[in-house]
Coordinates of C-alpha atoms in Angstrom, one line a residue:
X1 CA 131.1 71.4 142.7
X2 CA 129.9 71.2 139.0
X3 CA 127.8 68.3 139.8
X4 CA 126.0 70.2 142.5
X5 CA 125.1 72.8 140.5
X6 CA 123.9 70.9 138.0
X7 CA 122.3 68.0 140.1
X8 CA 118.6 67.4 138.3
X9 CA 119.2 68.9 135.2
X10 CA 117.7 65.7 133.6
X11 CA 114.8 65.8 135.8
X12 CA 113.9 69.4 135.1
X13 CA 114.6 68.7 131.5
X14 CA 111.5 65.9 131.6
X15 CA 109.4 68.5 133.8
X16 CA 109.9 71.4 131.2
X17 CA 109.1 69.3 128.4
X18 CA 106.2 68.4 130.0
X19 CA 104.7 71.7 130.2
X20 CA 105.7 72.9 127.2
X21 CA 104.3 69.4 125.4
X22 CA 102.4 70.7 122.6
X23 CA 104.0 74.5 122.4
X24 CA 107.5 72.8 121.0
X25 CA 105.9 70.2 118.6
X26 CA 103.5 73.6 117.4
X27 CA 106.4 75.0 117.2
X28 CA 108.3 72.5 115.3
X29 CA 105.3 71.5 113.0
X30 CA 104.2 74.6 111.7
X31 CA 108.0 75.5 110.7
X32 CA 108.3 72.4 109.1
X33 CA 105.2 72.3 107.0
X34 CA 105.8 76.0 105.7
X35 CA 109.5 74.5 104.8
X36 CA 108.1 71.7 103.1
X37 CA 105.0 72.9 101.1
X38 CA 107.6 76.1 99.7
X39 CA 109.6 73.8 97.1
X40 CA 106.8 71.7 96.2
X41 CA 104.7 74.8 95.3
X42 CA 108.2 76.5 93.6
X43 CA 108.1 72.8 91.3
X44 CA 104.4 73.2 90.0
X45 CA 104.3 76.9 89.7
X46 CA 108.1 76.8 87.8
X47 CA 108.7 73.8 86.2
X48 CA 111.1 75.2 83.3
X49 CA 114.5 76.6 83.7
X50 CA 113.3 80.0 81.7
X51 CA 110.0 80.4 84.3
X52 CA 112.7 80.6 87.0
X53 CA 115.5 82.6 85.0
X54 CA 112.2 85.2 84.5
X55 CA 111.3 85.0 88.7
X56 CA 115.3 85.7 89.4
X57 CA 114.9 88.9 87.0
X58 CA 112.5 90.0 89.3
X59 CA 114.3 89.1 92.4
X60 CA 117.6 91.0 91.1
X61 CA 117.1 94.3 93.0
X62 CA 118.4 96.0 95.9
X63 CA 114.6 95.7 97.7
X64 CA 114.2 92.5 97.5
X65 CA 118.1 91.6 98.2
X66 CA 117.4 93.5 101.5
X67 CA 114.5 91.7 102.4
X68 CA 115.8 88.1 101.5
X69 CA 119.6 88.2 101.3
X70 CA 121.7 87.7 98.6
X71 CA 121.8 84.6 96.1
X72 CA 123.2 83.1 93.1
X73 CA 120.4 84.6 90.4
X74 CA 122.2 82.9 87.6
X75 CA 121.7 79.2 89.0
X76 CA 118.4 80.0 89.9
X77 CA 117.4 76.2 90.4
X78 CA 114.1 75.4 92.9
X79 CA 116.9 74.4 95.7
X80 CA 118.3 78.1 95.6
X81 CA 115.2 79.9 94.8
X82 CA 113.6 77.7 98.3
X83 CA 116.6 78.8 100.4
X84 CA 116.9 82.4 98.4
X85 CA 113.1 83.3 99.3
X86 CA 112.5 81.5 102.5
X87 CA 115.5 80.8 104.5
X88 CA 116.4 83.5 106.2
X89 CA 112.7 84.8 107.3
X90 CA 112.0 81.0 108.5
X91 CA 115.1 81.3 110.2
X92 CA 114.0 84.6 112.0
X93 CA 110.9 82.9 113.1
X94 CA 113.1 80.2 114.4
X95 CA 114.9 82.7 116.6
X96 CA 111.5 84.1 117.9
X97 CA 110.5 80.7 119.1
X98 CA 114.0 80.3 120.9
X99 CA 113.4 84.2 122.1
X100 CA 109.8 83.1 124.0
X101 CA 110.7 79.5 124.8
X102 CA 113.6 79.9 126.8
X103 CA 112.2 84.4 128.3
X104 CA 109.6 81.8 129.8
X105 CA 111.3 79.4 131.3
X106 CA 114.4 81.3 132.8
X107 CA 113.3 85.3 134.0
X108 CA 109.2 84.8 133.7
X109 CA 109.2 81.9 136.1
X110 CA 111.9 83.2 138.2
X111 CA 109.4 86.9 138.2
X112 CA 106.5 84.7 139.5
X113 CA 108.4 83.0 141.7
X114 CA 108.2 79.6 140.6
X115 CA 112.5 79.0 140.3
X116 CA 112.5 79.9 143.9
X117 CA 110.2 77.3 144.5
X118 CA 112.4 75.0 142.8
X119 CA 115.5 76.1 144.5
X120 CA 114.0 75.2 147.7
X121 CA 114.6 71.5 146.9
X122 CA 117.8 69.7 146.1
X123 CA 118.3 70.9 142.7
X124 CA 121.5 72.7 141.3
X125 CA 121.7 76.3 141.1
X126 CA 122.4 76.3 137.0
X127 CA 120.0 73.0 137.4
X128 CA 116.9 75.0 135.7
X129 CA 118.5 77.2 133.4
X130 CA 120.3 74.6 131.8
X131 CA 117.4 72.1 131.2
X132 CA 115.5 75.0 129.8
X133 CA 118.8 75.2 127.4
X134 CA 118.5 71.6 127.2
X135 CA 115.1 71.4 126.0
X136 CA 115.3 74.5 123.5
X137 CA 118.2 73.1 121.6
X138 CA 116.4 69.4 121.8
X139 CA 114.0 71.4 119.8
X140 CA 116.0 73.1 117.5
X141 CA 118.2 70.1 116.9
X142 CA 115.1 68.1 115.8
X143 CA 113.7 70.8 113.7
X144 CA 117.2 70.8 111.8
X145 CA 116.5 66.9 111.3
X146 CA 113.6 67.1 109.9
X147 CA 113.3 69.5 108.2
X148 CA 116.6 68.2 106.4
X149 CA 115.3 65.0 105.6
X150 CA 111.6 66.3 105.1
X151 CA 113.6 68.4 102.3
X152 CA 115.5 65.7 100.9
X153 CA 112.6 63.4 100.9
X154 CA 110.8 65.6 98.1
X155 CA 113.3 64.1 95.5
X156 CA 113.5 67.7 93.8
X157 CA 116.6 67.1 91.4
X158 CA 118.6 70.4 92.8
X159 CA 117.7 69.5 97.1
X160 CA 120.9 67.0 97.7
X161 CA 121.2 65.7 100.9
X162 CA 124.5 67.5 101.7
X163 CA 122.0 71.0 100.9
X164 CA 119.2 70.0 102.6
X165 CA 120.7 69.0 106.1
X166 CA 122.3 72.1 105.6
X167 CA 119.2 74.1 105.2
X168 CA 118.2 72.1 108.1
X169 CA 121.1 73.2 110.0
X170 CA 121.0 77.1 109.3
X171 CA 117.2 77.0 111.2
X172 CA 118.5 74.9 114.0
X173 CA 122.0 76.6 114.4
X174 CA 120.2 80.4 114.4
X175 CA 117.2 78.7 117.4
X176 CA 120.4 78.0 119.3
X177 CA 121.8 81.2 119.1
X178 CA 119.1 83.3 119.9
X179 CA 118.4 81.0 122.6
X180 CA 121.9 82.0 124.1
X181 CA 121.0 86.0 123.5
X182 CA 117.8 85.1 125.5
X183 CA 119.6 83.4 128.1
X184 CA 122.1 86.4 128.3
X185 CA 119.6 88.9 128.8
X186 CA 117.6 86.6 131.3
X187 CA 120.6 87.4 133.8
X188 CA 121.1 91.1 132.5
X189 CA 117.6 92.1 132.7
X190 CA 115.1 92.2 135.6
X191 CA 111.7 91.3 134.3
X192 CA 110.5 88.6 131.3
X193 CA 109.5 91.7 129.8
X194 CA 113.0 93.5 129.2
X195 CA 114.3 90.1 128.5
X196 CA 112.1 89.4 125.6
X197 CA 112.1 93.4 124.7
X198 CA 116.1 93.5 124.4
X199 CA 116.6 89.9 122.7
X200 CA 114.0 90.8 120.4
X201 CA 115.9 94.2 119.5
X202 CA 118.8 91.8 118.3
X203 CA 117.0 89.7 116.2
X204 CA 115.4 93.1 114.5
X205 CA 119.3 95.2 114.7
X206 CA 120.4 91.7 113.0
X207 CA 118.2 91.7 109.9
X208 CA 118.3 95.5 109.9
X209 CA 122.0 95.1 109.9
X210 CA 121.9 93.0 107.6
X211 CA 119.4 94.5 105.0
X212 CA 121.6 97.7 104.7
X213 CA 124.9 95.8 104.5
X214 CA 124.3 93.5 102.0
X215 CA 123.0 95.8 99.4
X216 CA 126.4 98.6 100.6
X217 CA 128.8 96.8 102.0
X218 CA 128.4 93.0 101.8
X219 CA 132.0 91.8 103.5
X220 CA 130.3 94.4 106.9
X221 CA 127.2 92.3 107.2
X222 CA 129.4 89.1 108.7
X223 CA 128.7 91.4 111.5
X224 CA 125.3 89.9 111.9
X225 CA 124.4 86.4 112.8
X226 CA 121.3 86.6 110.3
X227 CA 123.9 87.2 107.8
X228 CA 125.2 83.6 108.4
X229 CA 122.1 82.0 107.4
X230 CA 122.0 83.1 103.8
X231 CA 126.1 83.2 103.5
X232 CA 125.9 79.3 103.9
X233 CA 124.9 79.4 100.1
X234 CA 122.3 76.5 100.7
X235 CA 122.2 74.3 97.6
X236 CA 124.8 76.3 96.0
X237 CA 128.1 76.1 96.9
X238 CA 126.7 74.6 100.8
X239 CA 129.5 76.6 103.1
X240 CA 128.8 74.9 106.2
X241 CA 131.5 77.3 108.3
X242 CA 129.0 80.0 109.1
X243 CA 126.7 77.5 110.9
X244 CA 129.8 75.9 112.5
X245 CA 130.2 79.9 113.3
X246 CA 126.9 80.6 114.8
X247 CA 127.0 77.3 117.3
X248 CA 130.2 78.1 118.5
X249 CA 128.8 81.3 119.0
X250 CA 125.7 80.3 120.8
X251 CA 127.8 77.9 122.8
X252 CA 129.9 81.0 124.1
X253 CA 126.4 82.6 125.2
X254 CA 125.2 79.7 126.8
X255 CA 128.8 79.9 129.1
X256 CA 128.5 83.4 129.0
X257 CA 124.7 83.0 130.3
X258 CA 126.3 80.1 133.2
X259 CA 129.0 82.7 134.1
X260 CA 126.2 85.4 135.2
X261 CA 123.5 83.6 136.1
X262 CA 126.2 81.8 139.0
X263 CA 127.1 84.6 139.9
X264 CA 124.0 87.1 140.7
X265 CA 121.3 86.8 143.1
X266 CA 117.7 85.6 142.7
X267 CA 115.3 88.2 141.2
X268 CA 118.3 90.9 140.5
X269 CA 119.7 91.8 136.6
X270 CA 122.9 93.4 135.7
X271 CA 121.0 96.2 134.4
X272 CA 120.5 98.8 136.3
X273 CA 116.5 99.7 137.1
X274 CA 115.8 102.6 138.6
X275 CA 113.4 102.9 141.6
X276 CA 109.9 104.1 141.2
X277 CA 109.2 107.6 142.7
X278 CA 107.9 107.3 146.0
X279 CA 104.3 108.8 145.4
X280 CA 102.2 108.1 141.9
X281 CA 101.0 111.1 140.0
X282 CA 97.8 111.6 139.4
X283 CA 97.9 109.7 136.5
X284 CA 99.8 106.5 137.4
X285 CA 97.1 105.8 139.5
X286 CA 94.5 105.7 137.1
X287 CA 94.3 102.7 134.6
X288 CA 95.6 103.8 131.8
X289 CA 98.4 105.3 133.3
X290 CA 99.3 102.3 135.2
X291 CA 98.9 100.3 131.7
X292 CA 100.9 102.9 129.6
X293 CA 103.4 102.7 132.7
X294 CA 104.0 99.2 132.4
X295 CA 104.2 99.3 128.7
X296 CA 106.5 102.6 128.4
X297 CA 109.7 100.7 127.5
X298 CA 108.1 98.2 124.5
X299 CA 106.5 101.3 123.2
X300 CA 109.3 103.7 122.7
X301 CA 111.6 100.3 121.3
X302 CA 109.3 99.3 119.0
X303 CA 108.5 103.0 117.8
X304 CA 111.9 103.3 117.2
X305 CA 112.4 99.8 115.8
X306 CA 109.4 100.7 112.7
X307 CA 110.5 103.7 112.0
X308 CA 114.3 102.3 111.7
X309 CA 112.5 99.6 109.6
X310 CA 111.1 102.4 107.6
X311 CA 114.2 104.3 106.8
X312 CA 116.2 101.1 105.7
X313 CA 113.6 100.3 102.8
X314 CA 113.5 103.7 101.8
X315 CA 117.1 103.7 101.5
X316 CA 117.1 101.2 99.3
X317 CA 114.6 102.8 96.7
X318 CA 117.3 105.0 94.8
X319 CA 119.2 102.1 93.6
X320 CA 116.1 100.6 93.1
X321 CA 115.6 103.2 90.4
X322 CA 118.9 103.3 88.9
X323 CA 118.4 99.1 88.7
X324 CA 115.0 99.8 86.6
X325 CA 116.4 102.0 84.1
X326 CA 119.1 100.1 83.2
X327 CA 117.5 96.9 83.6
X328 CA 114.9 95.8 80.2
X329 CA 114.0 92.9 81.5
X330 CA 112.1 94.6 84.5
X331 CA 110.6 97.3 82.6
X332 CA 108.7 94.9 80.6
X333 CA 108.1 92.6 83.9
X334 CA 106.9 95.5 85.7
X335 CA 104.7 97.9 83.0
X336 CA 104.2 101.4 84.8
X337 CA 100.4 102.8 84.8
X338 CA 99.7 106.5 84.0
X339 CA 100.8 108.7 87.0
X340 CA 102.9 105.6 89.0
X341 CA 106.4 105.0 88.1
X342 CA 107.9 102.0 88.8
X343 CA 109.1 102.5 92.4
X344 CA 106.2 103.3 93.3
X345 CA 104.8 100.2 92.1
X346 CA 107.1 98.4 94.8
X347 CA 105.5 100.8 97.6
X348 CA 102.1 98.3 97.9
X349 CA 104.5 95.3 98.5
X350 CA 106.6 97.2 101.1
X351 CA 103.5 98.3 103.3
X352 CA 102.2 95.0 103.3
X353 CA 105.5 93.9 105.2
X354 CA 105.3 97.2 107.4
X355 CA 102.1 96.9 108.5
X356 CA 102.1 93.6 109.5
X357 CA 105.0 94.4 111.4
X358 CA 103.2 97.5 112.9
X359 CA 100.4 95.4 114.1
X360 CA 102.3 93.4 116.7
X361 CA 103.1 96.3 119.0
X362 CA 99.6 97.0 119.3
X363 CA 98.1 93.4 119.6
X364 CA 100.7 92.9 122.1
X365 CA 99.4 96.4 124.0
X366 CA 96.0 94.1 124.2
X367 CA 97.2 91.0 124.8
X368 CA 99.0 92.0 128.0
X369 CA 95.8 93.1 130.2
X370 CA 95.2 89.2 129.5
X371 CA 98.8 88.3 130.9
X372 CA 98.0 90.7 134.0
X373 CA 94.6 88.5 134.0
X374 CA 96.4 85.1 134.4
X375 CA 99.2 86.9 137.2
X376 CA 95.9 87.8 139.3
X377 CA 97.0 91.6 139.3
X378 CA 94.1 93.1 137.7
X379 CA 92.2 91.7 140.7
X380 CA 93.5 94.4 142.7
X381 CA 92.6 96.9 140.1
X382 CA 88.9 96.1 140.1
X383 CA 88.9 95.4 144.0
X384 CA 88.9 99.3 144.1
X385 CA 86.7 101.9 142.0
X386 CA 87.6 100.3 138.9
X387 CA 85.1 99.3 136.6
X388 CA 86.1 96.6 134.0
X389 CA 85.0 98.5 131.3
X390 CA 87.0 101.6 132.6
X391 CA 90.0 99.0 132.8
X392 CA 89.6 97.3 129.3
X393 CA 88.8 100.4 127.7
X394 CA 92.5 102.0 129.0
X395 CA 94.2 98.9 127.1
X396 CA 91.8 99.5 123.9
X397 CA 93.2 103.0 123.8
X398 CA 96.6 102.9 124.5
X399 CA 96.6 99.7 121.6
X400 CA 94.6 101.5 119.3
X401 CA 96.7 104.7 119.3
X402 CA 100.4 102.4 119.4
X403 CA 99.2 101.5 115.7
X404 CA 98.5 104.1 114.4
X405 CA 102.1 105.5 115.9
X406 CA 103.4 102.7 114.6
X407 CA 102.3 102.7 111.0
X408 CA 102.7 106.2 110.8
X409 CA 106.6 106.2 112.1
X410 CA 107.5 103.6 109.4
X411 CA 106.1 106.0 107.0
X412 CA 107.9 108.4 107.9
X413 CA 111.0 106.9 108.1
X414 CA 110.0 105.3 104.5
X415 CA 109.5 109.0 102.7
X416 CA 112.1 110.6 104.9
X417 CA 114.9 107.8 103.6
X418 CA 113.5 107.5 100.3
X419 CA 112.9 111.0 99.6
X420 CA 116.4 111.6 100.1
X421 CA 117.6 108.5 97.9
X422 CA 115.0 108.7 94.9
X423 CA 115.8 111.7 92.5
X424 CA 112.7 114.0 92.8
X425 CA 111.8 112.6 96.2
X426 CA 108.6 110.6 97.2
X427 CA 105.1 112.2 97.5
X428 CA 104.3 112.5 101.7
X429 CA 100.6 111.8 100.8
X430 CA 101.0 109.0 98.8
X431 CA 103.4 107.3 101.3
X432 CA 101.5 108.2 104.5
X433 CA 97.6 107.6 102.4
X434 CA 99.5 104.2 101.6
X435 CA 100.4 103.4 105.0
X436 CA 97.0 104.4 106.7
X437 CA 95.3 102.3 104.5
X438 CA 96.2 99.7 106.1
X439 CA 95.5 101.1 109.7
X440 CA 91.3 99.6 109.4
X441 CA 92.4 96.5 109.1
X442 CA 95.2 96.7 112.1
X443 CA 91.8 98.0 114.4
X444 CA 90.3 94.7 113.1
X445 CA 93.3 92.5 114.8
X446 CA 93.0 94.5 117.6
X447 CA 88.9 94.6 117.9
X448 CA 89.2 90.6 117.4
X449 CA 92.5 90.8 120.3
X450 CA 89.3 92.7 122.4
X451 CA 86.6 89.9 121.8
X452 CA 88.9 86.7 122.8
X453 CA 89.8 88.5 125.7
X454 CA 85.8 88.7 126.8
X455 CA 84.9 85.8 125.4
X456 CA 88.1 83.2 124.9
X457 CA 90.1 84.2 127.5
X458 CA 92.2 81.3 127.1
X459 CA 92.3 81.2 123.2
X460 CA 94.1 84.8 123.1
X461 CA 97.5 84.0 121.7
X462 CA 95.6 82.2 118.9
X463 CA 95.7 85.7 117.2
X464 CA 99.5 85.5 116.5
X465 CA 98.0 82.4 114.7
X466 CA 96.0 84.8 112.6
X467 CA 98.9 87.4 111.9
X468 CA 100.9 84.9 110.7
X469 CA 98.3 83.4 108.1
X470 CA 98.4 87.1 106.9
X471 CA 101.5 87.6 106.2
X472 CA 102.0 84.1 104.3
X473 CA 98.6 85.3 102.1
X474 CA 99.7 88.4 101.1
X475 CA 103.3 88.4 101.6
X476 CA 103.7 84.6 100.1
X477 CA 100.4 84.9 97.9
X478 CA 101.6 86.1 94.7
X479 CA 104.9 83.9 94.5
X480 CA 102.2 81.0 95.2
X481 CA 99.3 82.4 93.2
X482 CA 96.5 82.0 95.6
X483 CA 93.2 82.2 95.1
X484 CA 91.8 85.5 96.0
X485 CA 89.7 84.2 98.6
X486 CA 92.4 83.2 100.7
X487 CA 93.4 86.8 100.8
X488 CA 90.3 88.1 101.5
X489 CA 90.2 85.8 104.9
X490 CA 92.3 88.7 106.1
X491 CA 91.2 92.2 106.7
X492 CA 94.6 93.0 104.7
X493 CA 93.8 91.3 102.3
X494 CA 90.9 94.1 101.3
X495 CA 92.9 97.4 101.5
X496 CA 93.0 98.6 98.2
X497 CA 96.7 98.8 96.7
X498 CA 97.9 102.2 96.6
X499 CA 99.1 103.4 94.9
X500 CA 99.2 101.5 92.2
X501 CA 95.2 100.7 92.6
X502 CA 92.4 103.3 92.5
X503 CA 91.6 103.8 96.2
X504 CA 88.5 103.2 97.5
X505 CA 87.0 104.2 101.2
X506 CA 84.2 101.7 101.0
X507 CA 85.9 98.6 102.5
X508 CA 88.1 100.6 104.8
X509 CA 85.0 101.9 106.3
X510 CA 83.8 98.4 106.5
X511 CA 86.6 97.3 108.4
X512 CA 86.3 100.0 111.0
X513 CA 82.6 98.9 111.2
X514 CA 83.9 95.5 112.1
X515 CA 86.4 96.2 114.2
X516 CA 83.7 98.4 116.5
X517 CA 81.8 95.3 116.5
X518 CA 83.8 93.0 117.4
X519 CA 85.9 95.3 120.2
X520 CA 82.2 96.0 121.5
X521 CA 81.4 92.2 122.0
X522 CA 84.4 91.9 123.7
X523 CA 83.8 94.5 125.9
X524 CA 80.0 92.9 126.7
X525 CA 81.9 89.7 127.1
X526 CA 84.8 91.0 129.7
X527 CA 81.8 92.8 131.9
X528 CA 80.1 89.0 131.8
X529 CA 82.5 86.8 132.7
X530 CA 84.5 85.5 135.6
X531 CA 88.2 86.8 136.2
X532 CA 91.0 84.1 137.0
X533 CA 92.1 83.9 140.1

């Protein structure tokens, strides 16, 4: 009976592969290479013992402990300081490309129909899911190689072998477990869009979870599989249980995942969906309603995800104050300028993270007229009184109005939290001006989001590509001490810093200016060209 059900796994395992050819080695690549070029840069930049005794100073607060876990600061070597700084968000990524490898090959091909297709011929009916599981822990499995040997291979003193195969294994092990939550909520959920939604609301509850317990209550934050990663103490004490914790638990959601997916029907979830009304309001039928319809449920999560993302680092700024005034070390590190204390020095750093985060809701809100595009349902749309530009614009709105919810929930969850934590509270202004200073250069992402949807259509996800050099410039570009150039390649990198720098309208005006043209040459280009069918 097993047999049967699993008769062609290997075959499908080939056939997935196959299509996914280059989007796993991309994948694996680009992981690798910003594993790999981290220690190297850590070895020029500090050589001496006392140049990384000085960058653990700065790392010992309960901000940065949030964002990056906790370490051993007083054998700061370049192994810990590589895993310290880098682990556990390379890790996150990892779990992102588990989230969308296996969300498309499990409940988006069943929602277009193609697993039915495949169910028609004499495979098994756990054939597909497991070679999709098959191929995404083939994946991780490999990534864990090499980027264990590709670690050891640098011949830094402090990367053994024994901590770089772990380091190796801690990306692999947490792929593998968030492709198990994927596969989980592949059965649970109805649509590749709840499944991505819901298994990317426990990769964001994880390191929330985590971020909050390890600076209150570090024995609580076992509670979250990101935890895991950085409680394997890579190239410190190397604990290899919590990896040998997080497979085992990725190979009960894999069963778990078997169980429900045997047992359900085709097209169905365990979650309950309720039925549409029977006749559309006014404004369902037009465009935009329809659009905001479809994205209702990614909205409200990820509203509520930034401005839960908000509150947890403004949580954190009261200890952050009691740490500078007893700490001398960081007052001389970080020298306060007339009118900004030293909190509000960290404030600049924080809303570089949050808006980035903030932009992918809305790029996303773009980005998915072009995945309506390749299903051939906006053809229906325009087969009635529809113009395109009636139909692009209602995407362009709805995206351009999620950011600026966005941005300005995280700020409010930031002053709310940390006006409540920081003795004399946070100024509104300052935290909300802060924030919406960087709302010019989200319109950019999204005005360039517009123009490869008219132009590129087929070149659209190569904006992620263009996120994610953002965030290593900015976010990366001061540990690394890039050129300024490099920074200005993003429109982030020209917001001035409030408020720790004097603010200046000029280049967020100059931003808008390019975002208006480039959404407008998108627009031109979407009127142009032909639609897929």
């Amino acid at each position: 009976m097993a047999g049967n059900h699993l008769a062609k796994t290997a075959y499908l395992s080939k056939f997935i592969f196959r299509l996914d050819r280059l989007r796993v080695p991309i994948w694996v690549v680009a992981l690798t290479f910003f594993t790999i070029i981290v220690p190297t840069a850590f070895k020029g930049l500090y050589s001496s013992q006392q140049e990384r005794d000085a960058m653990a100073q700065t790392m010992a607060n309960p901000a940065m402990t949030a964002m990056t876990g906790p370490a051993d600061l007083s054998n700061y070597t370049i192994g810990v300081m590589t895993a310290h700084q880098m682990l556990l968000m390379t890790a996150a990524v990892t779990g992102l490309m588990s989230i969308l490898l296996v969300t498309r090959h499990t409940r988006a091909d069943e929602e277009d129909g193609r697993l039915e297709l495949l169910r028609s011929l004499p495979v098994g009916r756990l054939s597909y899911l497991n070679a999709s599981l098959l191929v995404v822990s083939a994946a991780c499995i490999i990534l864990a190689l090499i980027n264990g040997f590709g670690l050891y291979a640098l011949g830094i003193e402090s990367m053994d072998l024994e901590g770089s195969l772990l380091y190796g294994a801690a990306l692999g092990s947490t792929g593998l477990f968030f492709a198990g939550v994927t596969a989980v909520f592949a059965q649970a959920s109805d649509s590749s869009r709840g499944t991505i939604g819901y298994s990317i609301a426990i990769l964001l509850i994880s390191y929330l979870f985590r971020a909050i317990t390890d600076i209150s209550n570090e024995s609580l934050s076992w509670l979250s599989p990101l935890a895991w990663v950085t409680k394997a103490e890579v190239y410190d004490s190397n604990n290899w249980w919590p990896i040998v914790l997080m497979i085992a638990a990725a190979l009960v959601l894999f069963a778990v995942a078997n169980y429900l997916n045997a047992i359900r029907d085709l097209d169905r979830g365990f979650l309950p969906s309720r039925p549409g009304k029977k006749y559309a309001s006014r404004f369902l039928q037009s465009p935009i309603g329809l659009a905001l319809r479809l994205q209702r449920t990614g909205i409200i999560s990820w509203a509520i995800g930034m401005f839960v993302l908000g509150a947890s680092y403004g949580s954190v700024l009261g200890d952050l104050e009691s740490f500078f005034s007893d700490n001398e070390a960081m007052k001389q590190l970080l020298k306060p300028t007339e009118g900004v204390t030293l909190v509000e020095q960290f404030i600049p750093m924080l809303m570089i993270v949050i808006s980035l985060m903030a932009t992918i809701p809305p790029v996303m809100a773009m980005n998915k007229l072009r995945g309506e595009e390749k299903k051939e349902r906006i053809v229906h749309l325009l087969s009635r009184a529809v113009s395109r530009t009636k139909l692009l614009g209602s995407y362009f709105v709805i995206s351009v109005i999620n950011g600026f919810l966005m941005i300005s929930l995280a700020a409010l969850g930031l002053w709310s939290a940390g006006t409540a934590a920081v003795e004399g509270g946070l100024s509104f202004g300052m935290i909300f001006g802060a924030a919406l200073s960087y709302y010019p250069a989200m319109l950019v992402m999204i005005g360039l989001s517009v123009f490869l949807i008219g132009f590129l259509p087929k070149f659209t996800s190569f904006i992620w590509l263009y996120v994610l050099y953002s965030f290593i410039v900015l976010y990366l570009g001061g540990l690394f001490q890039f050129s300024d150039w490099i920074g200005s390649i993003s429109p982030f990198g020209h917001v001035p810093q409030a408020p720790v720098e004097e603010f200046s309208i000029i280049p967020l005006l100059l931003l808008c200016l390019f975002a208006g043209v480039l959404a407008a040459a998108g627009f031109i280009g979407f009127n142009k060209r032909d639609i897929d069918l």
